[in-house]
CSV table of C-alpha atoms in Angstrom, one decimal:
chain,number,residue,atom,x,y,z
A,1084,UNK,CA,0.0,0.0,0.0
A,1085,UNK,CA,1.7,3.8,-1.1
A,1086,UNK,CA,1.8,6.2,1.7
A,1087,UNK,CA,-1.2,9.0,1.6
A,1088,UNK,CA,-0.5,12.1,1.2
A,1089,UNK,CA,-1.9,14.4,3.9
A,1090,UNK,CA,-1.1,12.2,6.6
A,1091,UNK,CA,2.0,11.4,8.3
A,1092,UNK,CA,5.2,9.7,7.4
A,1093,UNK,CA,4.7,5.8,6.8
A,1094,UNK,CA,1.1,5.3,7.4
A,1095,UNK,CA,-0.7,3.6,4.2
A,1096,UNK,CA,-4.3,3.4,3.2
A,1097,UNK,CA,-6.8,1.3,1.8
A,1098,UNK,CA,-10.8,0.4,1.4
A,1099,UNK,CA,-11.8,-2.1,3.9
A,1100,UNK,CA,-12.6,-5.3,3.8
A,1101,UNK,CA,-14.9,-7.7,5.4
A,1102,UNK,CA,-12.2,-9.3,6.8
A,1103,UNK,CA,-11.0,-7.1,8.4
A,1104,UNK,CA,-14.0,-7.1,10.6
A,1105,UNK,CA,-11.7,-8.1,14.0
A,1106,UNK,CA,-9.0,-5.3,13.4
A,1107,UNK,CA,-11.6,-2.3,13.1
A,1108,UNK,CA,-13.3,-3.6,16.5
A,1109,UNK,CA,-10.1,-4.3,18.1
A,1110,UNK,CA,-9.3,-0.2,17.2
A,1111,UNK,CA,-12.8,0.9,17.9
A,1112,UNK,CA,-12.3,-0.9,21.3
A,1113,UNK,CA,-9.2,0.6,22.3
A,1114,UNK,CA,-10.7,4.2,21.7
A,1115,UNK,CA,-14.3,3.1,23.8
A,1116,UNK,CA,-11.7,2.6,26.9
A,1117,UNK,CA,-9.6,5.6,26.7
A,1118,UNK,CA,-13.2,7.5,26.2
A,1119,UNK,CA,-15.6,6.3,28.4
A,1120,UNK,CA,-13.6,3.5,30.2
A,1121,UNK,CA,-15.5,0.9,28.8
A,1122,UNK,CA,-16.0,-1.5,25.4
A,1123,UNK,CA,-19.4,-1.6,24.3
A,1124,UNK,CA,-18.8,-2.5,20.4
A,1125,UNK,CA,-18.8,-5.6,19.7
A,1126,UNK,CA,-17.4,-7.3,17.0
A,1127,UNK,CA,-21.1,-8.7,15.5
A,1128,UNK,CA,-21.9,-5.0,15.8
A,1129,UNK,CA,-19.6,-4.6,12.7
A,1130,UNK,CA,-20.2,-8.0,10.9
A,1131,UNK,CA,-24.3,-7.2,10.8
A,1132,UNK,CA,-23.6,-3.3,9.6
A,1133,UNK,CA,-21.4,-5.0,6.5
A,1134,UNK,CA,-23.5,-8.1,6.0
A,1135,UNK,CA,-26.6,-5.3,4.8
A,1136,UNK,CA,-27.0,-5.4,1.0
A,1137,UNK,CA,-27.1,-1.9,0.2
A,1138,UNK,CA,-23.7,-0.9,1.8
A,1139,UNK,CA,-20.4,-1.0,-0.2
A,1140,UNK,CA,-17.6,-1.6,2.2
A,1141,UNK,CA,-15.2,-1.3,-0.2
A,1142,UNK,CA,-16.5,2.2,-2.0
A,1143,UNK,CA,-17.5,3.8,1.1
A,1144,UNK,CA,-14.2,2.8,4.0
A,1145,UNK,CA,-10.8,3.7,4.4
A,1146,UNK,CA,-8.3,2.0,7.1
A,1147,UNK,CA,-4.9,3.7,7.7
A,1148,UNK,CA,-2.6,1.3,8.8
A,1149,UNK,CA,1.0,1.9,10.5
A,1150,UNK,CA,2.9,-1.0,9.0
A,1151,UNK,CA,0.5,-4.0,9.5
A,1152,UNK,CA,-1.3,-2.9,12.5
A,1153,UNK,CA,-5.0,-0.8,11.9
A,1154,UNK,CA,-4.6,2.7,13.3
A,1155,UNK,CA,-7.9,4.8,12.2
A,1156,UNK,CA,-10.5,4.3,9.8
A,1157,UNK,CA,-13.7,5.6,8.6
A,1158,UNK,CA,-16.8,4.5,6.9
A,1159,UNK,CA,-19.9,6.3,5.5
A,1160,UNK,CA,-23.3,4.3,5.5
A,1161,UNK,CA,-26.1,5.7,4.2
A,1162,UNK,CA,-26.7,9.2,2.8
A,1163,UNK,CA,-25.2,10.7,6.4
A,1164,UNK,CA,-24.0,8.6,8.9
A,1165,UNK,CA,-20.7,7.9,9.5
A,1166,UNK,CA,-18.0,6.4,12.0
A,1167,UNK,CA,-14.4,6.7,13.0
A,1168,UNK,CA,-12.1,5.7,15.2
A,1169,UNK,CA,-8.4,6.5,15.6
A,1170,UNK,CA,-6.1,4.4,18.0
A,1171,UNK,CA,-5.6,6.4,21.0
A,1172,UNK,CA,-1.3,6.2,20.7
A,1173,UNK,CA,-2.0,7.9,17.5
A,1174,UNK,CA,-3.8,10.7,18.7
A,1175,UNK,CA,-2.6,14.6,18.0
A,1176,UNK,CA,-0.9,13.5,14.3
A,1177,UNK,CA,-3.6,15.1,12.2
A,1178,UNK,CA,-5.0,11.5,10.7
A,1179,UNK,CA,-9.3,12.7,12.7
A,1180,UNK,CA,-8.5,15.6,10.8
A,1181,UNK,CA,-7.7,13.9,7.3
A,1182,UNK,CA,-10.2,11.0,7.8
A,1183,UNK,CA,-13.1,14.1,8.8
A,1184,UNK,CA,-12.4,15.5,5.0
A,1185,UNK,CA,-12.0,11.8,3.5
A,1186,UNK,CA,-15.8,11.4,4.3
A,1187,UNK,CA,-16.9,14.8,3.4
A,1188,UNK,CA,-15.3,14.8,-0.1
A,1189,UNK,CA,-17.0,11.3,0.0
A,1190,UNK,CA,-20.2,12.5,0.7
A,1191,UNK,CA,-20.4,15.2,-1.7
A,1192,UNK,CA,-19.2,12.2,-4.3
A,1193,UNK,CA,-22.0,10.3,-3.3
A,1194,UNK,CA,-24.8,13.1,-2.8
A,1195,UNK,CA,-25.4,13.4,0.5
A,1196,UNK,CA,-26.2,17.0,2.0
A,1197,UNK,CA,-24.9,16.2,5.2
A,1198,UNK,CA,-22.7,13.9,7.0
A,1199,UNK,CA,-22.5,13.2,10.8
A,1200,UNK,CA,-20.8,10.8,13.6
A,1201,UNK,CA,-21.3,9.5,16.9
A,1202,UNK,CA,-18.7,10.9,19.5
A,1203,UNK,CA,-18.5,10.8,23.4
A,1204,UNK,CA,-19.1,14.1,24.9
A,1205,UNK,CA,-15.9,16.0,26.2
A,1206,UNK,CA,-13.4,13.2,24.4
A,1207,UNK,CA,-10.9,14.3,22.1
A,1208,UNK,CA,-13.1,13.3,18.8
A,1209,UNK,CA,-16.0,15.4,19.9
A,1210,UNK,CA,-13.4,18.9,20.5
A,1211,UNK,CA,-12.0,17.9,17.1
A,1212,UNK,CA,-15.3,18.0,15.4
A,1213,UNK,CA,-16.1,21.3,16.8
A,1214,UNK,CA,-13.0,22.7,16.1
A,1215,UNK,CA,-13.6,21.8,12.3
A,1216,UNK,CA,-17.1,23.2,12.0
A,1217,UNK,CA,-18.9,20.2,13.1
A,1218,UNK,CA,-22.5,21.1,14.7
A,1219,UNK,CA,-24.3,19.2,17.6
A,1220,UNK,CA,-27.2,17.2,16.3
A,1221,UNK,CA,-28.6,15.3,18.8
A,1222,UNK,CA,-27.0,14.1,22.2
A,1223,UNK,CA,-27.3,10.4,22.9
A,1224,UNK,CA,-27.7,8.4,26.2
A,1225,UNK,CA,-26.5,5.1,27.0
A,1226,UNK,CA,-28.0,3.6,29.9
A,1227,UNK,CA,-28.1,0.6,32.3
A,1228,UNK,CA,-30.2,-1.7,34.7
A,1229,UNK,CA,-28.4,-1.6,37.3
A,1230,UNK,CA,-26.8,-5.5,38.0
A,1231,UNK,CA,-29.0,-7.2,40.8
A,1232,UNK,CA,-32.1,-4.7,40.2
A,1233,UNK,CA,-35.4,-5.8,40.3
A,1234,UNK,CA,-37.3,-5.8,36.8
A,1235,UNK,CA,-40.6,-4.1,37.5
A,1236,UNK,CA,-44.0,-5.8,36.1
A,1237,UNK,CA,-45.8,-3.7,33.6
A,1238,UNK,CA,-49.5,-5.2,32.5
A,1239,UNK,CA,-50.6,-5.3,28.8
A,1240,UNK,CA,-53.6,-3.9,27.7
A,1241,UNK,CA,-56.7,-7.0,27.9
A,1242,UNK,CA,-56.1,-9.6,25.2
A,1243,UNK,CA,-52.6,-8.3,24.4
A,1244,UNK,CA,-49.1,-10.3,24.6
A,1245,UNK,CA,-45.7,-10.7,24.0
A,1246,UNK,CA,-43.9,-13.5,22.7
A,1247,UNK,CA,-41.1,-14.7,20.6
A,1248,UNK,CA,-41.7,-13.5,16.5
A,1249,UNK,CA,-42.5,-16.2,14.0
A,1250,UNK,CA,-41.2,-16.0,10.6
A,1251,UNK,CA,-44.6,-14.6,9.6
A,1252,UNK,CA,-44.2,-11.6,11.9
A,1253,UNK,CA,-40.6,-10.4,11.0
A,1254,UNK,CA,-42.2,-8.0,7.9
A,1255,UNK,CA,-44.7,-6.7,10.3
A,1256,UNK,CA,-42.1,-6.5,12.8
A,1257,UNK,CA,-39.7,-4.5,10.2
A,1258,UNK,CA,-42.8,-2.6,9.4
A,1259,UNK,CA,-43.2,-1.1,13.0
A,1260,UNK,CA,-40.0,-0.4,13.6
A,1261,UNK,CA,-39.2,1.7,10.5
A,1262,UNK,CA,-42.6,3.6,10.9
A,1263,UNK,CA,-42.0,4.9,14.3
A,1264,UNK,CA,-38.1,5.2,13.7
A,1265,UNK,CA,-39.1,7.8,10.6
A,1266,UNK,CA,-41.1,9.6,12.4
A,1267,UNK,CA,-37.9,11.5,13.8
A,1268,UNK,CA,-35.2,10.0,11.8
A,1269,UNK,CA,-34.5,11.5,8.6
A,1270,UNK,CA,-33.3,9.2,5.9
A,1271,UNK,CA,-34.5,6.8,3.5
A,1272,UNK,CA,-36.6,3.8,4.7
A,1273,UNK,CA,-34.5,0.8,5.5
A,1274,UNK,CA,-34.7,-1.7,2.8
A,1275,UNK,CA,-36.2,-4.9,4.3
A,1276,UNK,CA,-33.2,-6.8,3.6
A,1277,UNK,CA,-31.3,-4.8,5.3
A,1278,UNK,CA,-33.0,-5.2,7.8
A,1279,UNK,CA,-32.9,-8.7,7.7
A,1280,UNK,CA,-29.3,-9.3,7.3
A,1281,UNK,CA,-28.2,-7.2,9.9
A,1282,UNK,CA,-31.1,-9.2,12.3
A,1283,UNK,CA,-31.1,-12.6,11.3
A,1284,UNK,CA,-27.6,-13.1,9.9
A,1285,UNK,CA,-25.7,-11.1,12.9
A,1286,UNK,CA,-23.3,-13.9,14.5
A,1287,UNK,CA,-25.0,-15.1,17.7
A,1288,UNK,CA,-28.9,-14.1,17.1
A,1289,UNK,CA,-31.2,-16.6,18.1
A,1290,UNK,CA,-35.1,-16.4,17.5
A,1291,UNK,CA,-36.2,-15.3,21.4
A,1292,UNK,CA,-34.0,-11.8,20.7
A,1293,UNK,CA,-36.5,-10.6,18.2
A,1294,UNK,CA,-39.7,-10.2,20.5
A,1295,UNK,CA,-42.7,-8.8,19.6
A,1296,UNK,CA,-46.5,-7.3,21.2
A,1297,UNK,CA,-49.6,-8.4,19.3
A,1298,UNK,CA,-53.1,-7.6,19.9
A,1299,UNK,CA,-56.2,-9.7,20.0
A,1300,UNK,CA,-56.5,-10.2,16.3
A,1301,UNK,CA,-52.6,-11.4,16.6
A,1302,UNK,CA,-51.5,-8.4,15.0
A,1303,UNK,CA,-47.7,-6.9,15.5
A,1304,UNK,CA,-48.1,-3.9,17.6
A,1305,UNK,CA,-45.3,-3.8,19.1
A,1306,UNK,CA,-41.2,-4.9,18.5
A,1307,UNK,CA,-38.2,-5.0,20.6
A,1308,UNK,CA,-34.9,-6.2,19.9
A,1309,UNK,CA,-32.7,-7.2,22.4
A,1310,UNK,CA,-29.2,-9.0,21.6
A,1311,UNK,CA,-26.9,-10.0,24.3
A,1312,UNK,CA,-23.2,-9.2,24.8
A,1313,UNK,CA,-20.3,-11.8,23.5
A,1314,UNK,CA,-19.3,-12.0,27.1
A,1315,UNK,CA,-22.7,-13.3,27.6
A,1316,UNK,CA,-23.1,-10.3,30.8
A,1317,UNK,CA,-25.3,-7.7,28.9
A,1318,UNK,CA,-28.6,-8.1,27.5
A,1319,UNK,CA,-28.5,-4.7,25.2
A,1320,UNK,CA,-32.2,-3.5,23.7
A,1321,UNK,CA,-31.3,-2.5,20.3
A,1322,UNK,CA,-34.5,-1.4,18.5
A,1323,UNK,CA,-38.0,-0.6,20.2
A,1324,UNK,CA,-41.1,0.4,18.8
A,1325,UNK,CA,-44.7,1.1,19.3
A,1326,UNK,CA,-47.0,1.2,16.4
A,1327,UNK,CA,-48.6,4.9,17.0
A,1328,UNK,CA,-52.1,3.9,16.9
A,1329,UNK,CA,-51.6,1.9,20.0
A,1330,UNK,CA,-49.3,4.3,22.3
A,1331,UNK,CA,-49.9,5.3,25.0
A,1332,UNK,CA,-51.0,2.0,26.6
A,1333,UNK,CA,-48.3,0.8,28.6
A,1334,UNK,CA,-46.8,-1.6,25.5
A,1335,UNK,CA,-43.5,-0.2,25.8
A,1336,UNK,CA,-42.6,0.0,29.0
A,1337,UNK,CA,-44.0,-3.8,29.3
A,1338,UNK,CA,-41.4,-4.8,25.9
A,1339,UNK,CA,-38.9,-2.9,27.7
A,1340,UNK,CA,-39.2,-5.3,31.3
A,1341,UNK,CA,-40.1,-8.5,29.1
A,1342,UNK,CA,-36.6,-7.8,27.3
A,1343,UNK,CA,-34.7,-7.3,30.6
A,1344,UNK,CA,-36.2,-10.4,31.6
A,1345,UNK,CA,-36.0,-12.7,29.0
A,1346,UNK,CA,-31.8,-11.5,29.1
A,1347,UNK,CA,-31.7,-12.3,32.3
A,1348,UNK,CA,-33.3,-15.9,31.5
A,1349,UNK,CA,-30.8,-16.6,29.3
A,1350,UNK,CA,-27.9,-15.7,31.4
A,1351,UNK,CA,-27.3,-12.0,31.4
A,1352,UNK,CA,-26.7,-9.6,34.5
A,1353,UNK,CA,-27.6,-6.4,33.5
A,1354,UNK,CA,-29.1,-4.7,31.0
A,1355,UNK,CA,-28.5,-1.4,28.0
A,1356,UNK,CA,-29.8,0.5,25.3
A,1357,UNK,CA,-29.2,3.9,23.9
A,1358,UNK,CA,-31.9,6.9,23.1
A,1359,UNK,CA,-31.0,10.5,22.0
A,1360,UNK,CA,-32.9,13.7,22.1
A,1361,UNK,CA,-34.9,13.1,19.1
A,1362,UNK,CA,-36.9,10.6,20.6
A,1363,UNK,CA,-38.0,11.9,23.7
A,1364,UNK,CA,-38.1,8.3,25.0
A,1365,UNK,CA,-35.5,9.2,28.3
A,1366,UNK,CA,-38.1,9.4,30.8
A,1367,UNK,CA,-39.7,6.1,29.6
A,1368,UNK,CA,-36.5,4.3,30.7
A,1369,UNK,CA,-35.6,5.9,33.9
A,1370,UNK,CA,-39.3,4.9,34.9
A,1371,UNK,CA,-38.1,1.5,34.8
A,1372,UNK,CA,-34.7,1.8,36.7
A,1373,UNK,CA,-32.4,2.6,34.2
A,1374,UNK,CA,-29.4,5.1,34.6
A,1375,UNK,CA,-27.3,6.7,32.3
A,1376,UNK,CA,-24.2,5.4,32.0
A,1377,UNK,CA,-22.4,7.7,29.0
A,1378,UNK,CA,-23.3,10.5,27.0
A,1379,UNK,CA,-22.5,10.6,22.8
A,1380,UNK,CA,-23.0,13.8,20.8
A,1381,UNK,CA,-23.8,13.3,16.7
A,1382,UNK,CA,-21.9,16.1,15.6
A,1383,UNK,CA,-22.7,16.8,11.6
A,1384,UNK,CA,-21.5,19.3,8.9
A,1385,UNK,CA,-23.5,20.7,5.8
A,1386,UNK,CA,-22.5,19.7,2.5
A,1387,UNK,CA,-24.0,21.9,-0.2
């Protein structure tokens, strides 16, 4: 690989491969604990994202490499969002800098109006966004069930329940999520396969993780997703959704606890998810116990 100009001395670039799927969690990793003092990525985090139809790994990444060992990288997914990581003992050499304008030339290649990235708040990624013109969209909150906490009961409306999804609900189930999720969200909607691929293919998903609420007439009213850690400690709720016609009624809240406690069945001690300030979903999970653990900023910049 030639050496890139615009970054320092010796470091080489390339698109990214699926294979190298363990290197850019391995960096992403290091970065997590010098931020926020934890790892929450996990590998099949990265596998799923890639596995989705519609994105071209190899058009839309870039790894920097010091010799043979991963050092940065970034990839845009999408029409805005993107992510980046730089190993912390690489820090204060310019490559945030080059990879921020790598994905804005990218996204003007590739149309988008606007491109934007995940970043704790306070670290050294989110003061080097700022510093290059990069606005706050949202602010994000990861938070926790505390280990050893009891998971309240929440009733379902009459004739209501939640169960495991069948192959005939995972349509509906896509369905529910991607209605209430663009209701705030602006972007395209998410091609079913995607959807799919990312669900069903990630490395470790088993049927119970997809759960869903139906009503009398055994319609889906209702989803949750909840995956559970590699470690096997962590039952994280990915996706949740309400269809809007039926909130209001407690579903949520009682998807939220059936999630924490089908985790816990299966092993897990605690339990996460994340929600951001476009939701206004905060309060619905600090009813149930949770706290916030971390605090993310999406910091963006206009294109055209």
């Amino acid at each position: 690989m030639p050496e890139t100009p615009g970054l320092p001395a010796g470091l080489t670039t390339r698109p990214l491969r699926t294979t190298d799927a363990t290197a850019v969690h391995r960096l992403m990793a290091a970065q997590e604990l010098e931020d926020i003092g934890e790892v929450v990525i996990e590998e099949a985090d990265i596998v799923s994202d890639w596995a989705k139809p519609s994105h071209d790994l190899g058009a839309r990444s870039i790894g920097v490499w010091d010799g043979d060992t991963l050092v940065a990288y970034a990839e845009l997914m999408g029409a805005d969002r993107a992510d980046t990581s730089v190993l912390p003992s690489h820090r204060g050499r310019g490559i945030g800098a080059w990879l921020a304008r790598w994905l804005q030339d990218l996204g003007r290649r590739v149309g988008s109006s606007v491109v934007g990235m995940p970043v704790p708040q306070g670290s050294p990624g989110d003061r080097l966004l700022e510093e290059l013109g990069f606005r706050v969209r949202w602010t994000s909150w990861v938070l926790r069930l505390p280990e050893g906490a009891t998971i309240p009961e929440r009733d379902l409306p009459e004739g209501y329940a939640i169960r495991t999804a069948g192959p005939d609900d995972a349509r509906a189930a896509h369905d529910v999520l991607e209605d209430a999720f663009l209701e705030w969200s602006v972007r395209e909607r998410e091609p079913y396969e995607d959807f799919a691929a990312a669900t069903f293919g990630r490395p470790g998903f088993e049927p119970w993780n997809l759960r869903v609420a139906v009503d009398g007439a055994g319609q889906v009213v209702g989803v949750s997703l909840v995956l559970v850690s590699d470690n096997g400690a962590t039952g994280y709720v990915d996706r949740l959704a309400v269809r809007a016609d039926q909130r209001g009624r407690g579903i949520a809240q009682a998807l939220l606890v059936d999630s924490f406690a089908q985790a816990r069945a299966h092993g897990t001690t605690t339990s996460e998810l994340s929600t951001d300030s476009r939701t206004g979903a905060l309060g619905l999970y600090q009813r149930v116990g949770m706290q916030t653990e971390s605090v993310w900023v999406n910091r963006a910049i206009d294109l055209l």
